[in-house]
Coordinates of C-alpha atoms in Angstrom, one line a residue:
X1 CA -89.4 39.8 92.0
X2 CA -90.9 39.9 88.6
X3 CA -94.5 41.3 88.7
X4 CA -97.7 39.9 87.0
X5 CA -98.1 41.2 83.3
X6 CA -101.5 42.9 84.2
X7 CA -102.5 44.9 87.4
X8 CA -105.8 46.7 88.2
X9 CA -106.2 49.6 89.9
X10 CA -102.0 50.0 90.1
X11 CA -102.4 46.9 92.6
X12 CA -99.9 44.5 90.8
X13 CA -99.3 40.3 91.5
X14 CA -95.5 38.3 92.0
X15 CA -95.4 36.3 89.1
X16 CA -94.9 33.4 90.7
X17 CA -98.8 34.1 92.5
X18 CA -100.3 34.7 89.2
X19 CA -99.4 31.7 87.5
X20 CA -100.3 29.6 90.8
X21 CA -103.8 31.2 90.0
X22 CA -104.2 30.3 86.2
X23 CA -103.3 26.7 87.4
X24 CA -105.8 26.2 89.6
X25 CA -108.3 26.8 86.6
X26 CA -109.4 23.9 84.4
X27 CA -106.6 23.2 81.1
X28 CA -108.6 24.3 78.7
X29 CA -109.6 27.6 80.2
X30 CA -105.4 28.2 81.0
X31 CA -105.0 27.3 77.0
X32 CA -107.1 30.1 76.2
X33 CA -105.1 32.6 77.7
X34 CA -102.6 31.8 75.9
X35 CA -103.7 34.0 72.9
X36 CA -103.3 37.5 75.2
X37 CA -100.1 37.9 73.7
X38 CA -96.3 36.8 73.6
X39 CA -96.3 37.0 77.7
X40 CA -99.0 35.4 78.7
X41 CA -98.2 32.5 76.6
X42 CA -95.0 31.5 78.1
X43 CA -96.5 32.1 81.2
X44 CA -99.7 29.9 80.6
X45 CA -97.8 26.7 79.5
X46 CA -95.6 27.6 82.8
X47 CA -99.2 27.5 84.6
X48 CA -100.2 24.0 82.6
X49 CA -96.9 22.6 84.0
X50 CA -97.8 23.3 87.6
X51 CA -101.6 22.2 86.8
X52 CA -100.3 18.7 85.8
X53 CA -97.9 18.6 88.4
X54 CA -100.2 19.4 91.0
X55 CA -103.0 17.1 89.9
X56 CA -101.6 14.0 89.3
X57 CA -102.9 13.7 85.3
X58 CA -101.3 10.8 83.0
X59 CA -101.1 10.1 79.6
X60 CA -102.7 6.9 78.9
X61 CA -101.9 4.7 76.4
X62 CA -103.9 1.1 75.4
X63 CA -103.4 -0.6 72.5
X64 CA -105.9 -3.7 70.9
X65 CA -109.4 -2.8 71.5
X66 CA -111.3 0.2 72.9
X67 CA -113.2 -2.8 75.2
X68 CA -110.6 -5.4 75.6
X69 CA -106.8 -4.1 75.0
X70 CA -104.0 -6.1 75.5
X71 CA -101.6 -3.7 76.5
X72 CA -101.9 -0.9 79.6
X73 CA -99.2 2.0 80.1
X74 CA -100.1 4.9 82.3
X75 CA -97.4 7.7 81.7
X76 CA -96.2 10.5 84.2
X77 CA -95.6 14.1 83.6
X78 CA -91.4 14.0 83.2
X79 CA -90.5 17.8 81.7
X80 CA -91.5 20.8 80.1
X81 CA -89.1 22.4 77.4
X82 CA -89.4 26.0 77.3
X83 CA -87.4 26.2 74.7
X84 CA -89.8 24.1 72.7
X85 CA -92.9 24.1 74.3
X86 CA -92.8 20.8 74.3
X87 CA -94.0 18.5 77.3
X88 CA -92.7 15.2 78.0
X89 CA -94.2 12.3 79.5
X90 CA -92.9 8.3 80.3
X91 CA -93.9 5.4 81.8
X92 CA -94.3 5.5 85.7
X93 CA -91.5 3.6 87.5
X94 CA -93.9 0.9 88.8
X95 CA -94.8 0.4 85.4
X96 CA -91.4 -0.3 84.4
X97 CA -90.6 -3.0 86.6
X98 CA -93.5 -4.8 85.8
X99 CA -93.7 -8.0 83.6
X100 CA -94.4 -7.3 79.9
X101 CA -96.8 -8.1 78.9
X102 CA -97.4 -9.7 75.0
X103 CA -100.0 -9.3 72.3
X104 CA -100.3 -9.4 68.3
X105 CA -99.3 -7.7 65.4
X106 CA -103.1 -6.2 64.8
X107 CA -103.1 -4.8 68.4
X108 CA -100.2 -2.4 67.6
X109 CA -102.1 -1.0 64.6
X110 CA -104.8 0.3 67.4
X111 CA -103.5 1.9 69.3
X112 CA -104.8 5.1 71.8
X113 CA -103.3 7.5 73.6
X114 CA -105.5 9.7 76.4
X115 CA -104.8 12.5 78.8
X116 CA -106.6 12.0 82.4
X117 CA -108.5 15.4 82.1
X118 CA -110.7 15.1 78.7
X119 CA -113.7 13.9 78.5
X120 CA -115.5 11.2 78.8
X121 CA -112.1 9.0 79.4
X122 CA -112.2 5.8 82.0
X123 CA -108.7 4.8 82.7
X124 CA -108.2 1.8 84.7
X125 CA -105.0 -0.6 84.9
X126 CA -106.9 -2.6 83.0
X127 CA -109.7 -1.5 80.4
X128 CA -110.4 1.8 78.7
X129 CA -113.9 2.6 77.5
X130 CA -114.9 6.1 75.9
X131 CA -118.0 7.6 76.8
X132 CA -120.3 6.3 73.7
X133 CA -124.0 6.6 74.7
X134 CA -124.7 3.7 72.3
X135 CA -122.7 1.6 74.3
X136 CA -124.5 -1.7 75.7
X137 CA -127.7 -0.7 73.2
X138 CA -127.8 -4.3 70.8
X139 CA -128.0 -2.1 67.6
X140 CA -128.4 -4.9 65.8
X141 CA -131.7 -6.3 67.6
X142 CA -133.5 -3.1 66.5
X143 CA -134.8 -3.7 63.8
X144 CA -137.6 -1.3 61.8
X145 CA -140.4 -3.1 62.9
X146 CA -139.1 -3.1 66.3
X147 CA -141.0 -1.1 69.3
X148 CA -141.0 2.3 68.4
X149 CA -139.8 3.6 71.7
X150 CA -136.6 1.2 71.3
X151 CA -136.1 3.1 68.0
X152 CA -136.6 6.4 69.5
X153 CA -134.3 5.5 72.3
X154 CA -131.7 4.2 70.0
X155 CA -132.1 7.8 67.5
X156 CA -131.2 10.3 70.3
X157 CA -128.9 8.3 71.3
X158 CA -126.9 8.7 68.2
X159 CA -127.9 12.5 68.2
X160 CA -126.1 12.9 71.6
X161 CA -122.9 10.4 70.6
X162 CA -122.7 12.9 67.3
X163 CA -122.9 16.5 68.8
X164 CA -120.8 15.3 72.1
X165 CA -118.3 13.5 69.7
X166 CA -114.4 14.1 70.7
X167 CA -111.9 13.3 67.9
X168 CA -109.0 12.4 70.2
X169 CA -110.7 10.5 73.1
X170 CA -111.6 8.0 69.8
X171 CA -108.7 8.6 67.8
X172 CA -106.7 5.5 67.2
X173 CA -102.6 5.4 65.9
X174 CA -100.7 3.0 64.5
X175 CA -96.9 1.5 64.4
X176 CA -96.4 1.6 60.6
X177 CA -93.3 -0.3 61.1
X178 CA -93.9 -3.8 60.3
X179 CA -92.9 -5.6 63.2
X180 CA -90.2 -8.3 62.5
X181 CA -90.9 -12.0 62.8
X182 CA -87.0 -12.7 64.4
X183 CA -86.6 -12.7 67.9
X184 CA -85.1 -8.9 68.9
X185 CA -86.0 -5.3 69.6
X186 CA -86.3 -2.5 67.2
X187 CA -87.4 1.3 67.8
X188 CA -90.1 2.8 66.1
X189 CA -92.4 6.0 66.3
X190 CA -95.9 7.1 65.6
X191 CA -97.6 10.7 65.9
X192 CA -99.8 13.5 64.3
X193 CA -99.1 17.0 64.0
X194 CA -98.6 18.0 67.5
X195 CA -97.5 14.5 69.1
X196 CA -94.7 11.8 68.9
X197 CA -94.4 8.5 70.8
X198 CA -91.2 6.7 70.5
X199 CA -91.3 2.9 71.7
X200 CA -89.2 0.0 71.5
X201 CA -90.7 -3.6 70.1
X202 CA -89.8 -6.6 71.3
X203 CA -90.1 -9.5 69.4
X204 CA -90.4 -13.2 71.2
X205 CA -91.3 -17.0 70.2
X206 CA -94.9 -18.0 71.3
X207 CA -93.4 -20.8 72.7
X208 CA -90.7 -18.8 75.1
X209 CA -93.8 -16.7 77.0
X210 CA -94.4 -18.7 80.7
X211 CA -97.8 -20.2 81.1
X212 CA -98.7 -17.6 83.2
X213 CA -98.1 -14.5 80.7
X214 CA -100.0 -16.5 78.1
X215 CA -103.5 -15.1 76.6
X216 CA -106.1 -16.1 78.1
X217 CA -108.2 -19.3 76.5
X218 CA -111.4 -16.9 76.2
X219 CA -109.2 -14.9 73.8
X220 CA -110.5 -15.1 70.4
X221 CA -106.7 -14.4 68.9
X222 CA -103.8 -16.2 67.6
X223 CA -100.7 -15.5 66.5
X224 CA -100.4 -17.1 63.2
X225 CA -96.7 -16.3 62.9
X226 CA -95.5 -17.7 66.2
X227 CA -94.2 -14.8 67.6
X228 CA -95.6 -12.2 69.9
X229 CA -94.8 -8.3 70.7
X230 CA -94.3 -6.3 73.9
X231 CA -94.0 -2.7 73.8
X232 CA -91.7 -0.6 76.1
X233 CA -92.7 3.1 75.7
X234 CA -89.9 5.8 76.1
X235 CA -91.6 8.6 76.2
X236 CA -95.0 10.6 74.9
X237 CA -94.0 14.6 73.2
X238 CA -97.0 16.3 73.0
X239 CA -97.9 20.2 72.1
X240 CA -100.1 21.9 74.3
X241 CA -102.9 21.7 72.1
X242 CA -102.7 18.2 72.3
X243 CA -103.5 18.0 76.0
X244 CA -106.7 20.0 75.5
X245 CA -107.7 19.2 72.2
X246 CA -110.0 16.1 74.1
X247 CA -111.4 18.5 76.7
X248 CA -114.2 20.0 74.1
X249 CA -116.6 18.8 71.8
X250 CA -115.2 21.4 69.3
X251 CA -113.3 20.9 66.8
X252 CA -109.6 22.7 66.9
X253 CA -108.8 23.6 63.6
X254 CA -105.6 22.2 62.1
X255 CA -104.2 25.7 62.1
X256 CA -104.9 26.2 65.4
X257 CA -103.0 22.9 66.3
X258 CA -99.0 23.3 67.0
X259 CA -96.7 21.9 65.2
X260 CA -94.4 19.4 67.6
X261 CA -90.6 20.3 66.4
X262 CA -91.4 22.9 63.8
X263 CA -87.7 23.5 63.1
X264 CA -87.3 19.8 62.3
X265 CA -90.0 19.7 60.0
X266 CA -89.3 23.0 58.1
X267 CA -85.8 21.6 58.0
X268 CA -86.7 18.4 56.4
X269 CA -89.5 20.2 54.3
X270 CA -86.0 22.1 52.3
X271 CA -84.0 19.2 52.1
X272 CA -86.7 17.2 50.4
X273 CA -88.0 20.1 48.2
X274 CA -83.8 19.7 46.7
X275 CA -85.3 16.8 45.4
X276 CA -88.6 17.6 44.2
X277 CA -90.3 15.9 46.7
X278 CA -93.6 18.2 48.0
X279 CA -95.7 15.6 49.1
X280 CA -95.0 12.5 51.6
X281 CA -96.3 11.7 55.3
X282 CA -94.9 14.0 57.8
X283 CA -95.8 11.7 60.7
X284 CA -94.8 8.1 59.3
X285 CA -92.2 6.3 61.2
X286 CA -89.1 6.7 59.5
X287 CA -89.6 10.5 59.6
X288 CA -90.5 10.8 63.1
X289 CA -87.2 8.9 63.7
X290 CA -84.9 11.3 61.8
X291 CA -87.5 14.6 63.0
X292 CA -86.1 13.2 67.1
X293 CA -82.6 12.7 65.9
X294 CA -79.9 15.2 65.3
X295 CA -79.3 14.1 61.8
X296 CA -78.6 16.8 59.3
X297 CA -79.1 17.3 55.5
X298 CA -75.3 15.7 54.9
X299 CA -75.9 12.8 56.7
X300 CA -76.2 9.2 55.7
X301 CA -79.1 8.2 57.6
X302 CA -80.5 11.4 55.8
X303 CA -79.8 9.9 52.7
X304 CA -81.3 7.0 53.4
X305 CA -84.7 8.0 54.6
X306 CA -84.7 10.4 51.2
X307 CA -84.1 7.4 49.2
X308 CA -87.1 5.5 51.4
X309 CA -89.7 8.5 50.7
X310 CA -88.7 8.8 47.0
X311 CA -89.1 5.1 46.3
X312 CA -92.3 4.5 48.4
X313 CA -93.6 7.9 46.6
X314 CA -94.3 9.9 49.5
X315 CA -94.3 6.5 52.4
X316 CA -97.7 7.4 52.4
X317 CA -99.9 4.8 55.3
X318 CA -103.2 3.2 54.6
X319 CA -104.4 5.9 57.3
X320 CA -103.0 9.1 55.3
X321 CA -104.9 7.7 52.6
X322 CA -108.1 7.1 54.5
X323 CA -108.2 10.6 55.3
X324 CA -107.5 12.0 51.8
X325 CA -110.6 9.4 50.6
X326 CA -112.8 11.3 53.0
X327 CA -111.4 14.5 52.2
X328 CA -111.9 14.2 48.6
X329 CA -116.0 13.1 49.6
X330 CA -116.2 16.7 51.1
X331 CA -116.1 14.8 54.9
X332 CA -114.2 16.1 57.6
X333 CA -111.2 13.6 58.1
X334 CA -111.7 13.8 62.1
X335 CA -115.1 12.4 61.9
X336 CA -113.8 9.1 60.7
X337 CA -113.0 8.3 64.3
X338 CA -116.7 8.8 65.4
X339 CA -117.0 5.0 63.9
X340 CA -115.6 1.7 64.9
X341 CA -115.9 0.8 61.7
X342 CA -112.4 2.9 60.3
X343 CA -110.0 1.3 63.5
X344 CA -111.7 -2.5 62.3
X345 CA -110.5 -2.2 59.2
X346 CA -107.2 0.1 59.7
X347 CA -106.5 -2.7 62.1
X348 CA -106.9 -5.7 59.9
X349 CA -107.5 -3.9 55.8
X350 CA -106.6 -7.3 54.7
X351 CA -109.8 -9.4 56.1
X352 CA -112.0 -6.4 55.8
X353 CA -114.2 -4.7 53.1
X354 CA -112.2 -2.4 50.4
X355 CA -111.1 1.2 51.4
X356 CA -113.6 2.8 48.9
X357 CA -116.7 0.8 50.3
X358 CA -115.1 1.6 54.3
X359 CA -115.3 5.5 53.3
X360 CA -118.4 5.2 51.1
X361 CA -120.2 3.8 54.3
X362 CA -118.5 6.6 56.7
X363 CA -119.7 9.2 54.0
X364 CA -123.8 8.2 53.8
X365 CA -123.5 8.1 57.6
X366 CA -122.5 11.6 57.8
X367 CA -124.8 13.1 55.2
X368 CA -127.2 11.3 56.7
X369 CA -126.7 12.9 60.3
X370 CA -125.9 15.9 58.5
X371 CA -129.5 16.4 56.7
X372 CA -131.2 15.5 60.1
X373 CA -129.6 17.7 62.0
X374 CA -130.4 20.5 59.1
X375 CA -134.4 19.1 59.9
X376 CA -134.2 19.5 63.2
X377 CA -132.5 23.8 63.2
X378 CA -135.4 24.2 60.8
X379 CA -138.3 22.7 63.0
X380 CA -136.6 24.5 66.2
X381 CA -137.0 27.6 64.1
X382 CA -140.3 27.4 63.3
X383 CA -141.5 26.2 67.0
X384 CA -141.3 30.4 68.6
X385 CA -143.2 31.0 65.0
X386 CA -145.9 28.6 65.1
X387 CA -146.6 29.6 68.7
X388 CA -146.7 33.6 68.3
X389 CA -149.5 32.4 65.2
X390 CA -151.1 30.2 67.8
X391 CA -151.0 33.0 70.2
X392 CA -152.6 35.4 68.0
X393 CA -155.6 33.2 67.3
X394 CA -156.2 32.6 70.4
X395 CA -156.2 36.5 71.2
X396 CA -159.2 36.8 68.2

C-alpha cells in the first residue's frame, strides 16, 4: 500500500487515509496544498474529487437576470481527468427529463455559472440572488438631503459590498453565437481561462410553445422575432482554480489561474502565429469549439476558423473589449462585475448608453471607492496616535 508523502516522528499514513483527511477540509484550504510540490498536487485534486463527491456540491447555472432568470440547470459532479486535471460536470438526470423550458435572445447573453460552496451563493430551482448588502436598499429614494442616518446606512453598506466583493459569484458569460431565427439546434460554447461550457440551442416558433410553457403575463419581455431558445447543457470543464476562485474575497491573479486544455491552446497559439496572427479571443465560441475537438493544423474545419479569426481581426466580443477599455483606464477588468450596470448593457449594448460612457461610469466609481478607502487607512492610522498624544496630556 502506497504511504502518505509526509510522516512525523517515522509514523507514516496509507494514502488512501491521508487524502480522506485533506477532503474533509474546506476546498479552498485542500487548493492550497496544492503548492507543496509535484505530489501533493496530484494528490489534492484526488482529495477535491472525494470532497465533491462526498458533499453533494453542483455547478449552477442561471441565465436572464441575477433576480428573475429564465432558465435553471443544476449540474452534478460526472469525472475527474487526471490526465488533465480537468473536472467535469452535467446536468442531473432529473433535470434532463424535464420540460424545457424557453426564454430570449438577451437572456443567453447573461448568463452565470456557480459552484455550491462559494460565497455568498443562494441556489434554488428557481431564483439565484448573490449576497449584495445593497440589496432591497431603494438607492434611488436617498437622496442628499435625505436623513442622514439613511445615508450613513446606505455608505457602509457599499463599503462592505466593495471589500467582500467576489468576481465570480457576479461574473456573467455570454453565447457569442448569434442564435438563429429558423427553427433547429445548433452547438455553441462559452468560457474564460480556466472553464468551458458546451450547450446546444434550440430554436422554436413562439407560436409552437403550449400555453402552459408560455412566459408569464407579469413578464415585461417579448420576443420580437417570433422565436424563442431553450438550452440543453452538455457539460461544464472547469480547472481547479475555478471551483475555488468564489470561495475568497481575494483576488487570484491571472497567473495563478490554470489554463483549461493548455495543449490545445498552445497548439492553436503556433498554427495561428504561421499566419501572423498574435492577437484574437482565446475564449470566443468558434475557438472553444475547435480547442474541444480533435481537429489538427491540416484540417478543414481548421482552415475555416483561421479564415473566421483573420477576417473578424482577432473575433474579438463586445466583452473582450469592455475589459481592454478598463484596462487601458488603469481599472482592474474583474471589478467590472461589482456593477449591474456592465451585464445591463453587455446584455442589451444596443438600447443602452455607449461603451465609453458604460466604462467612464465604472471607472469614477472605482477611484471614487478607491480614494475613500485611502481616507479611511489614513484616519485608522492616526486613531493609536492621537490617543498616545491624548494619553500623554492627560499624564501632565
Amino acid at each position: 500500500m502506497e504511504q502518505a508523502p509526509v510522516s512525523k516522528n517515522n509514523i507514516t499514513l496509507p494514502i488512501e487515509i491521508f487524502q480522506h483527511a485533506l477532503a474533509l477540509l474546506p476546498l479552498k484550504e485542500i487548493y492550497s496544498f496544492k503548492r507543496v510540490n509535484k505530489e501533493w498536487y496530484s494528490l489534492c485534486d484526488h482529495a477535491i474529487v472525494e470532497h465533491i463527491t462526498s458533499s453533494g456540491s453542483q455547478v449552477h447555472l442561471r441565465a436572464g437576470t441575477s433576480r428573475n432568470p429564465k432558465l435553471c440547470y443544476d449540474l452534478d459532479f460526472a469525472s475527474y481527468d487526471p490526465s488533465s486535471n480537468i473536472f467535469t460536470f452535467k446536468p442531473s438526470p432529473k433535470r434532463i427529463e424535464l420540460e424545457p423550458a424557453f426564454c430570449y435572445s438577451k437572456h443567453l447573453r447573461e448568463i452565470r455559472i456557480l459552484f455550491g460552496e462559494w460565497r455568498g451563493v443562494n441556489t434554488t430551482l428557481s431564483k439565484y440572488s448573490p449576497s449584495d448588502p445593497t440589496f432591497g436598499i431603494p438607492i434611488k429614494s436617498i437622496k442628499r438631503n435625505s436623513d442622514p442616518q439613511a445615508q450613513e446606512v446606505l455608505r457602509l453598506a457599499r463599503s462592505k459590498f466593495h471589500k467582500n466583493y467576489v468576481e465570480s459569484v457576479q461574473k456573467v458569460y455570454q453565447l457569442d453565437d448569434e442564435p438563429s431565427l429558423e427553427e433547429g439546434t445548433v452547438v455553441s460554447c462559452l468560457g474564460d481561462k480556466d472553464i468551458i461550457l458546451k450547450c446546444h440551442i434550440t430554436t422554436t416558433p413562439s407560436c409552437n410553445i403550449p400555453d402552459d410553457q408560455r412566459n408569464c403575463k407579469d413578464d415585461d419581455e417579448c420576443s420580437p422575432e417570433g422565436v424563442v431558445f431553450s438550452l440543453r447543457i452538455e457539460f461544464v470543464k472547469v480547472c481547479a482554480s475555478w471551483l475555488v476562485s468564489g470561495t475568497t474575497s481575494n483576488f487570484i491573479p491571472e497567473e495563478s489561474r490554470n489554463q483549461i486544455f493548455a495543449s490545445r491552446f498552445n497548439l492553436l497559439d503556433q498554427i495561428l502565429s504561421e499566419y501572423s496572427i498574435t492577437k484574437y479571443y482565446r475564449y470566443s465560441s468558434k475557438v472553444l469549439k475547435w480547442i474541444l475537438s480533435e481537429y489538427d493544423r491540416d484540417d478543414q474545419e481548421t482552415t475555416k476558423m483561421i479564415k473566421h479569426i483573420s477576417d473578424t481581426q482577432g473575433d474579438f466580443s463586445i466583452r473582450s473589449r469592455f475589459e481592454a477599455a478598463l484596462e487601458e483606464k488603469n481599472v482592474k477588468k474583474q471589478n467590472m462585475w461589482k456593477y449591474s450596470l456592465a451585464a445591463r448593457f453587455l446584455r442589451d449594448p444596443e438600447s443602452y448608453d455607449t461603451l465609453e460612457e458604460v466604462v467612464n461610469r465604472i471607472v469614477h466609481t472605482e477611484r471614487s471607492e478607491s480614494n475613500n478607502n485611502h481616507s479611511s487607512r489614513f484616519f485608522r492610522g492616526l486613531k493609536p496616535i492621537l490617543q498616545k498624544i491624548n494619553l500623554k496630556l492627560e499624564n501632565r
